[in-house]
Amino acid sequence: MFLHTLNPAMKACTVVGLVFVLACLFDPVTPLVFTLFTITVTLVFGRFRKRVYVLYLSAFTLFAFGMLWTTIAFADTPSQPEETIPLAGFLFPKEDVLTALALSFRVMAFAALSLLFVFTTNMVHFILSLIQQLKLPPKLAYGLMAGYRFLPMMKEEFDQIRAAHRIRGVTEANSIKGKFKQLKRYAIPLLAGAVRKAERTAAAMESKGFTSERTRTYYRPMKITGRDWIFPLVMFAVLGVLIVLSFQLDYFRWYNGQF
């Protein structure tokens, strides 16, 4: 699929640039339309489990709704607002509702862009791209890669420790004090195992030449081709068109300290 074949560094720079532009917008319509466009691009040009994507997106939607409601409920409301909007049986100032919608839809736009990157990017390729295109120090980058690889190993080791406790008759705690002791029983062997793995990994990386030396060859060379420029050009072009349309329809607003 198209999104999976793009250079990860180019994709990351595009997402960060779009986030900065969206952070300067403060009308509710532009981020809403751009969010819908981003979700469509992700679903059409990405290959992943759509159910998992919808689950993650739903969590961000709940967070955005919470921000919407709290912004409206705790806004500094004037005693006699000029315009009001009925919502859930109450009248709220129009300015507060528009501000809350702008904040909520910006959160959704950020979430949609983040999920696009996470669900369509191989993290190993991303780190290699950071080294080769963005000149991230290899010593730091390979350390991040090793740490990323540790996460599934830590989960597997945690499951093994818990299974070993059950075999020996140690049941799951129900009280708060018991859960704290249980956490301690899990944390100490996990920490000891992580320290041992970190020492062995550091020695192995140094012996195999994974140092701060930049003049090295790569088994997986990451390059930026003409195809990689399509994504940022299309995304920024669509956002630019939406901004122009919002100007024409007279609902565009820049962020000017509204909150």
mmCIF file of C-alpha atoms in Angstrom:
data_model
loop_
_atom_site.group_PDB
_atom_site.id
_atom_site.type_symbol
_atom_site.label_atom_id
_atom_site.label_comp_id
_atom_site.label_asym_id
_atom_site.label_seq_id
_atom_site.Cartn_x
_atom_site.Cartn_y
_atom_site.Cartn_z
ATOM 1 C CA MET A 1 0.000 0.000 0.000
ATOM 2 C CA PHE A 2 1.066 3.551 -0.767
ATOM 3 C CA LEU A 3 1.460 4.892 2.786
ATOM 4 C CA HIS A 4 3.592 1.926 3.877
ATOM 5 C CA THR A 5 6.127 2.481 1.089
ATOM 6 C CA LEU A 6 6.817 6.143 1.857
ATOM 7 C CA ASN A 7 10.077 7.233 3.441
ATOM 8 C CA PRO A 8 9.360 7.316 7.216
ATOM 9 C CA ALA A 9 11.389 10.489 7.846
ATOM 10 C CA MET A 10 9.511 12.324 5.089
ATOM 11 C CA LYS A 11 6.219 11.079 6.501
ATOM 12 C CA ALA A 12 7.150 12.168 10.027
ATOM 13 C CA CYS A 13 8.233 15.652 8.887
ATOM 14 C CA THR A 14 4.954 16.018 6.995
ATOM 15 C CA VAL A 15 2.887 15.055 10.025
ATOM 16 C CA VAL A 16 4.825 17.435 12.293
ATOM 17 C CA GLY A 17 4.453 20.279 9.786
ATOM 18 C CA LEU A 18 0.718 19.693 9.479
ATOM 19 C CA VAL A 19 0.360 19.662 13.265
ATOM 20 C CA PHE A 20 2.097 23.033 13.535
ATOM 21 C CA VAL A 21 -0.196 24.556 10.895
ATOM 22 C CA LEU A 22 -3.325 23.093 12.487
ATOM 23 C CA ALA A 23 -2.214 24.386 15.895
ATOM 24 C CA CYS A 24 -2.459 27.920 14.503
ATOM 25 C CA LEU A 25 -6.045 27.447 13.282
ATOM 26 C CA PHE A 26 -8.977 28.139 15.550
ATOM 27 C CA ASP A 27 -12.137 27.624 13.550
ATOM 28 C CA PRO A 28 -13.993 24.335 14.004
ATOM 29 C CA VAL A 29 -14.731 23.609 10.347
ATOM 30 C CA THR A 30 -11.209 23.443 8.870
ATOM 31 C CA PRO A 31 -9.785 20.853 11.330
ATOM 32 C CA LEU A 32 -13.002 18.810 11.147
ATOM 33 C CA VAL A 33 -12.890 18.504 7.353
ATOM 34 C CA PHE A 34 -9.145 17.837 7.390
ATOM 35 C CA THR A 35 -9.644 15.129 10.040
ATOM 36 C CA LEU A 36 -12.204 13.379 7.848
ATOM 37 C CA PHE A 37 -9.825 13.642 4.887
ATOM 38 C CA THR A 38 -6.923 12.194 6.914
ATOM 39 C CA ILE A 39 -9.030 9.280 8.164
ATOM 40 C CA THR A 40 -10.136 8.541 4.593
ATOM 41 C CA VAL A 41 -6.543 8.594 3.304
ATOM 42 C CA THR A 42 -5.437 6.292 6.137
ATOM 43 C CA LEU A 43 -8.188 3.740 5.542
ATOM 44 C CA VAL A 44 -7.888 3.748 1.737
ATOM 45 C CA PHE A 45 -4.091 3.778 1.365
ATOM 46 C CA GLY A 46 -3.120 1.860 4.521
ATOM 47 C CA ARG A 47 -2.996 -1.866 5.213
ATOM 48 C CA PHE A 48 -3.761 -2.764 8.824
ATOM 49 C CA ARG A 49 -6.529 -4.103 11.031
ATOM 50 C CA LYS A 50 -9.318 -1.580 10.628
ATOM 51 C CA ARG A 51 -10.989 -2.710 13.833
ATOM 52 C CA VAL A 52 -7.924 -1.818 15.894
ATOM 53 C CA TYR A 53 -7.697 1.554 14.148
ATOM 54 C CA VAL A 54 -11.334 2.343 14.950
ATOM 55 C CA LEU A 55 -10.743 1.329 18.579
ATOM 56 C CA TYR A 56 -7.833 3.754 18.946
ATOM 57 C CA LEU A 57 -9.730 6.492 17.135
ATOM 58 C CA SER A 58 -12.725 5.973 19.435
ATOM 59 C CA ALA A 59 -10.523 6.567 22.486
ATOM 60 C CA PHE A 60 -9.358 9.892 21.048
ATOM 61 C CA THR A 61 -12.968 10.745 20.173
ATOM 62 C CA LEU A 62 -14.002 10.280 23.800
ATOM 63 C CA PHE A 63 -11.106 12.487 24.900
ATOM 64 C CA ALA A 64 -12.148 15.176 22.391
ATOM 65 C CA PHE A 65 -15.750 15.008 23.608
ATOM 66 C CA GLY A 66 -14.557 15.422 27.198
ATOM 67 C CA MET A 67 -12.563 18.480 26.180
ATOM 68 C CA LEU A 68 -15.625 19.847 24.371
ATOM 69 C CA TRP A 69 -17.865 19.520 27.391
ATOM 70 C CA THR A 70 -15.391 20.776 29.993
ATOM 71 C CA THR A 71 -14.456 23.777 27.839
ATOM 72 C CA ILE A 72 -18.105 24.760 27.539
ATOM 73 C CA ALA A 73 -18.968 24.029 31.169
ATOM 74 C CA PHE A 74 -16.019 25.893 32.716
ATOM 75 C CA ALA A 75 -15.727 28.781 30.261
ATOM 76 C CA ASP A 76 -15.650 32.353 31.550
ATOM 77 C CA THR A 77 -19.217 33.048 30.471
ATOM 78 C CA PRO A 78 -20.472 36.656 30.332
ATOM 79 C CA SER A 79 -23.664 37.370 32.244
ATOM 80 C CA GLN A 80 -25.506 38.591 29.128
ATOM 81 C CA PRO A 81 -24.072 36.920 26.015
ATOM 82 C CA GLU A 82 -25.106 38.420 22.684
ATOM 83 C CA GLU A 83 -25.714 35.076 20.952
ATOM 84 C CA THR A 84 -26.513 31.714 22.497
ATOM 85 C CA ILE A 85 -26.725 28.130 21.250
ATOM 86 C CA PRO A 86 -29.067 25.539 22.823
ATOM 87 C CA LEU A 87 -27.181 22.419 23.877
ATOM 88 C CA ALA A 88 -28.458 19.540 26.047
ATOM 89 C CA GLY A 89 -31.335 21.670 27.300
ATOM 90 C CA PHE A 90 -29.138 24.650 28.253
ATOM 91 C CA LEU A 91 -28.201 27.888 26.525
ATOM 92 C CA PHE A 92 -24.502 28.507 26.051
ATOM 93 C CA PRO A 93 -22.735 31.551 24.551
ATOM 94 C CA LYS A 94 -21.988 30.980 20.878
ATOM 95 C CA GLU A 95 -18.364 32.068 21.292
ATOM 96 C CA ASP A 96 -17.765 29.437 24.003
ATOM 97 C CA VAL A 97 -19.307 26.676 21.876
ATOM 98 C CA LEU A 98 -17.205 27.619 18.832
ATOM 99 C CA THR A 99 -14.050 27.696 20.972
ATOM 100 C CA ALA A 100 -14.842 24.278 22.441
ATOM 101 C CA LEU A 101 -15.533 22.815 19.000
ATOM 102 C CA ALA A 102 -12.286 24.255 17.632
ATOM 103 C CA LEU A 103 -10.274 22.698 20.455
ATOM 104 C CA SER A 104 -12.006 19.326 20.135
ATOM 105 C CA PHE A 105 -11.629 19.076 16.376
ATOM 106 C CA ARG A 106 -7.968 20.076 16.604
ATOM 107 C CA VAL A 107 -7.453 17.156 18.996
ATOM 108 C CA MET A 108 -9.131 14.866 16.463
ATOM 109 C CA ALA A 109 -6.950 16.235 13.653
ATOM 110 C CA PHE A 110 -3.794 15.607 15.699
ATOM 111 C CA ALA A 111 -5.032 12.116 16.573
ATOM 112 C CA ALA A 112 -5.855 11.248 12.948
ATOM 113 C CA LEU A 113 -2.397 12.338 11.775
ATOM 114 C CA SER A 114 -0.689 10.456 14.601
ATOM 115 C CA LEU A 115 -2.615 7.256 13.874
ATOM 116 C CA LEU A 116 -1.821 7.581 10.170
ATOM 117 C CA PHE A 117 1.865 7.589 11.008
ATOM 118 C CA VAL A 118 1.760 4.859 13.663
ATOM 119 C CA PHE A 119 -0.365 2.390 11.693
ATOM 120 C CA THR A 120 1.517 2.771 8.392
ATOM 121 C CA THR A 121 5.146 3.001 9.565
ATOM 122 C CA ASN A 122 7.640 0.281 10.365
ATOM 123 C CA MET A 123 9.485 1.522 13.446
ATOM 124 C CA VAL A 124 12.788 -0.090 12.450
ATOM 125 C CA HIS A 125 12.642 1.625 9.059
ATOM 126 C CA PHE A 126 11.725 4.872 10.803
ATOM 127 C CA ILE A 127 14.808 4.762 13.030
ATOM 128 C CA LEU A 128 17.038 3.888 10.067
ATOM 129 C CA SER A 129 15.516 6.794 8.181
ATOM 130 C CA LEU A 130 16.223 9.121 11.103
ATOM 131 C CA ILE A 131 19.887 8.111 10.930
ATOM 132 C CA GLN A 132 20.269 8.361 7.172
ATOM 133 C CA GLN A 133 18.009 11.313 6.297
ATOM 134 C CA LEU A 134 17.788 13.399 9.486
ATOM 135 C CA LYS A 135 21.322 12.602 10.713
ATOM 136 C CA LEU A 136 20.315 11.312 14.133
ATOM 137 C CA PRO A 137 23.436 10.001 15.944
ATOM 138 C CA PRO A 138 23.586 6.227 15.332
ATOM 139 C CA LYS A 139 24.525 5.523 18.959
ATOM 140 C CA LEU A 140 21.298 7.136 20.150
ATOM 141 C CA ALA A 141 19.189 5.692 17.339
ATOM 142 C CA TYR A 142 20.326 2.102 17.837
ATOM 143 C CA GLY A 143 19.732 2.501 21.565
ATOM 144 C CA LEU A 144 16.155 3.569 20.835
ATOM 145 C CA MET A 145 15.745 0.604 18.509
ATOM 146 C CA ALA A 146 17.009 -1.808 21.162
ATOM 147 C CA GLY A 147 14.663 -0.278 23.733
ATOM 148 C CA TYR A 148 11.740 -0.633 21.323
ATOM 149 C CA ARG A 149 12.591 -4.308 20.863
ATOM 150 C CA PHE A 150 12.645 -4.779 24.641
ATOM 151 C CA LEU A 151 8.943 -3.955 25.040
ATOM 152 C CA PRO A 152 7.489 -7.264 23.750
ATOM 153 C CA MET A 153 10.238 -9.142 25.595
ATOM 154 C CA MET A 154 9.261 -7.421 28.857
ATOM 155 C CA LYS A 155 5.630 -8.405 28.364
ATOM 156 C CA GLU A 156 6.606 -12.021 27.669
ATOM 157 C CA GLU A 157 8.817 -12.107 30.755
ATOM 158 C CA PHE A 158 6.025 -10.599 32.874
ATOM 159 C CA ASP A 159 3.639 -13.339 31.706
ATOM 160 C CA GLN A 160 6.229 -15.979 32.586
ATOM 161 C CA ILE A 161 6.740 -14.557 36.090
ATOM 162 C CA ARG A 162 2.998 -14.427 36.717
ATOM 163 C CA ALA A 163 2.558 -18.005 35.472
ATOM 164 C CA ALA A 164 5.418 -19.172 37.719
ATOM 165 C CA HIS A 165 3.726 -17.532 40.734
ATOM 166 C CA ARG A 166 0.427 -19.249 39.943
ATOM 167 C CA ILE A 167 2.101 -22.653 39.633
ATOM 168 C CA ARG A 168 3.611 -22.144 43.098
ATOM 169 C CA GLY A 169 0.200 -21.323 44.560
ATOM 170 C CA VAL A 170 0.545 -17.532 44.774
ATOM 171 C CA THR A 171 -2.914 -16.204 43.936
ATOM 172 C CA GLU A 172 -3.840 -12.767 42.599
ATOM 173 C CA ALA A 173 -4.275 -10.171 45.342
ATOM 174 C CA ASN A 174 -7.609 -8.455 45.935
ATOM 175 C CA SER A 175 -6.794 -5.776 48.508
ATOM 176 C CA ILE A 176 -4.805 -2.613 47.860
ATOM 177 C CA LYS A 177 -2.048 -3.704 50.214
ATOM 178 C CA GLY A 178 -1.908 -7.109 48.567
ATOM 179 C CA LYS A 179 -1.726 -5.575 45.088
ATOM 180 C CA PHE A 180 1.167 -3.400 46.202
ATOM 181 C CA LYS A 181 3.077 -6.454 47.459
ATOM 182 C CA GLN A 182 2.197 -8.293 44.263
ATOM 183 C CA LEU A 183 3.550 -5.409 42.198
ATOM 184 C CA LYS A 184 6.778 -5.573 44.154
ATOM 185 C CA ARG A 185 7.059 -9.306 43.500
ATOM 186 C CA TYR A 186 6.719 -8.661 39.783
ATOM 187 C CA ALA A 187 8.859 -5.514 39.607
ATOM 188 C CA ILE A 188 12.060 -6.855 41.196
ATOM 189 C CA PRO A 189 12.613 -9.842 38.833
ATOM 190 C CA LEU A 190 11.545 -7.692 35.850
ATOM 191 C CA LEU A 191 14.075 -5.026 36.800
ATOM 192 C CA ALA A 192 16.836 -7.579 37.341
ATOM 193 C CA GLY A 193 16.117 -9.199 33.983
ATOM 194 C CA ALA A 194 16.037 -5.803 32.227
ATOM 195 C CA VAL A 195 19.437 -4.866 33.687
ATOM 196 C CA ARG A 196 20.975 -8.139 32.530
ATOM 197 C CA LYS A 197 19.493 -7.758 29.037
ATOM 198 C CA ALA A 198 20.682 -4.142 28.817
ATOM 199 C CA GLU A 199 24.251 -5.095 29.734
ATOM 200 C CA ARG A 200 24.341 -7.957 27.216
ATOM 201 C CA THR A 201 22.791 -5.777 24.503
ATOM 202 C CA ALA A 202 25.265 -2.952 25.095
ATOM 203 C CA ALA A 203 28.220 -5.330 24.889
ATOM 204 C CA ALA A 204 26.838 -6.979 21.759
ATOM 205 C CA MET A 205 26.176 -3.644 20.040
ATOM 206 C CA GLU A 206 29.675 -2.369 20.769
ATOM 207 C CA SER A 207 31.308 -5.594 19.596
ATOM 208 C CA LYS A 208 29.370 -5.440 16.312
ATOM 209 C CA GLY A 209 30.304 -1.822 15.603
ATOM 210 C CA PHE A 210 27.089 -0.062 16.618
ATOM 211 C CA THR A 211 28.928 3.011 17.869
ATOM 212 C CA SER A 212 28.765 6.746 17.142
ATOM 213 C CA GLU A 213 30.755 6.346 13.914
ATOM 214 C CA ARG A 214 28.752 7.935 11.066
ATOM 215 C CA THR A 215 30.816 6.614 8.131
ATOM 216 C CA ARG A 216 29.193 3.205 7.857
ATOM 217 C CA THR A 217 27.255 1.173 5.335
ATOM 218 C CA TYR A 218 23.673 0.005 5.809
ATOM 219 C CA TYR A 219 21.960 -3.260 5.007
ATOM 220 C CA ARG A 220 18.722 -1.317 4.463
ATOM 221 C CA PRO A 221 19.506 1.993 2.727
ATOM 222 C CA MET A 222 16.626 4.451 3.085
ATOM 223 C CA LYS A 223 16.204 6.944 0.243
ATOM 224 C CA ILE A 224 13.856 9.791 -0.651
ATOM 225 C CA THR A 225 12.419 9.409 -4.146
ATOM 226 C CA GLY A 226 9.992 11.473 -6.186
ATOM 227 C CA ARG A 227 7.174 9.200 -5.000
ATOM 228 C CA ASP A 228 7.804 10.276 -1.400
ATOM 229 C CA TRP A 229 7.028 13.914 -2.241
ATOM 230 C CA ILE A 230 3.470 13.076 -3.270
ATOM 231 C CA PHE A 231 2.299 12.654 0.323
ATOM 232 C CA PRO A 232 3.421 16.053 1.721
ATOM 233 C CA LEU A 233 2.363 17.889 -1.452
ATOM 234 C CA VAL A 234 -1.149 16.404 -1.362
ATOM 235 C CA MET A 235 -1.630 16.839 2.391
ATOM 236 C CA PHE A 236 -0.448 20.446 2.479
ATOM 237 C CA ALA A 237 -2.331 21.258 -0.718
ATOM 238 C CA VAL A 238 -5.606 19.964 0.748
ATOM 239 C CA LEU A 239 -5.050 21.883 3.976
ATOM 240 C CA GLY A 240 -4.220 25.015 1.973
ATOM 241 C CA VAL A 241 -7.407 24.669 -0.074
ATOM 242 C CA LEU A 242 -9.452 24.272 3.108
ATOM 243 C CA ILE A 243 -7.876 27.420 4.574
ATOM 244 C CA VAL A 244 -8.628 29.399 1.382
ATOM 245 C CA LEU A 245 -12.220 28.154 1.372
ATOM 246 C CA SER A 246 -12.617 29.094 5.026
ATOM 247 C CA PHE A 247 -11.444 32.613 4.165
ATOM 248 C CA GLN A 248 -13.954 32.793 1.315
ATOM 249 C CA LEU A 249 -16.814 31.537 3.488
ATOM 250 C CA ASP A 250 -15.779 33.881 6.330
ATOM 251 C CA TYR A 251 -15.426 31.349 9.127
ATOM 252 C CA PHE A 252 -11.627 31.198 9.304
ATOM 253 C CA ARG A 253 -9.879 32.210 12.542
ATOM 254 C CA TRP A 254 -6.246 32.115 13.621
ATOM 255 C CA TYR A 255 -5.365 31.229 17.196
ATOM 256 C CA ASN A 256 -5.129 34.491 19.117
ATOM 257 C CA GLY A 257 -5.038 33.424 22.739
ATOM 258 C CA GLN A 258 -8.639 32.189 22.794
ATOM 259 C CA PHE A 259 -9.373 29.751 25.561
#
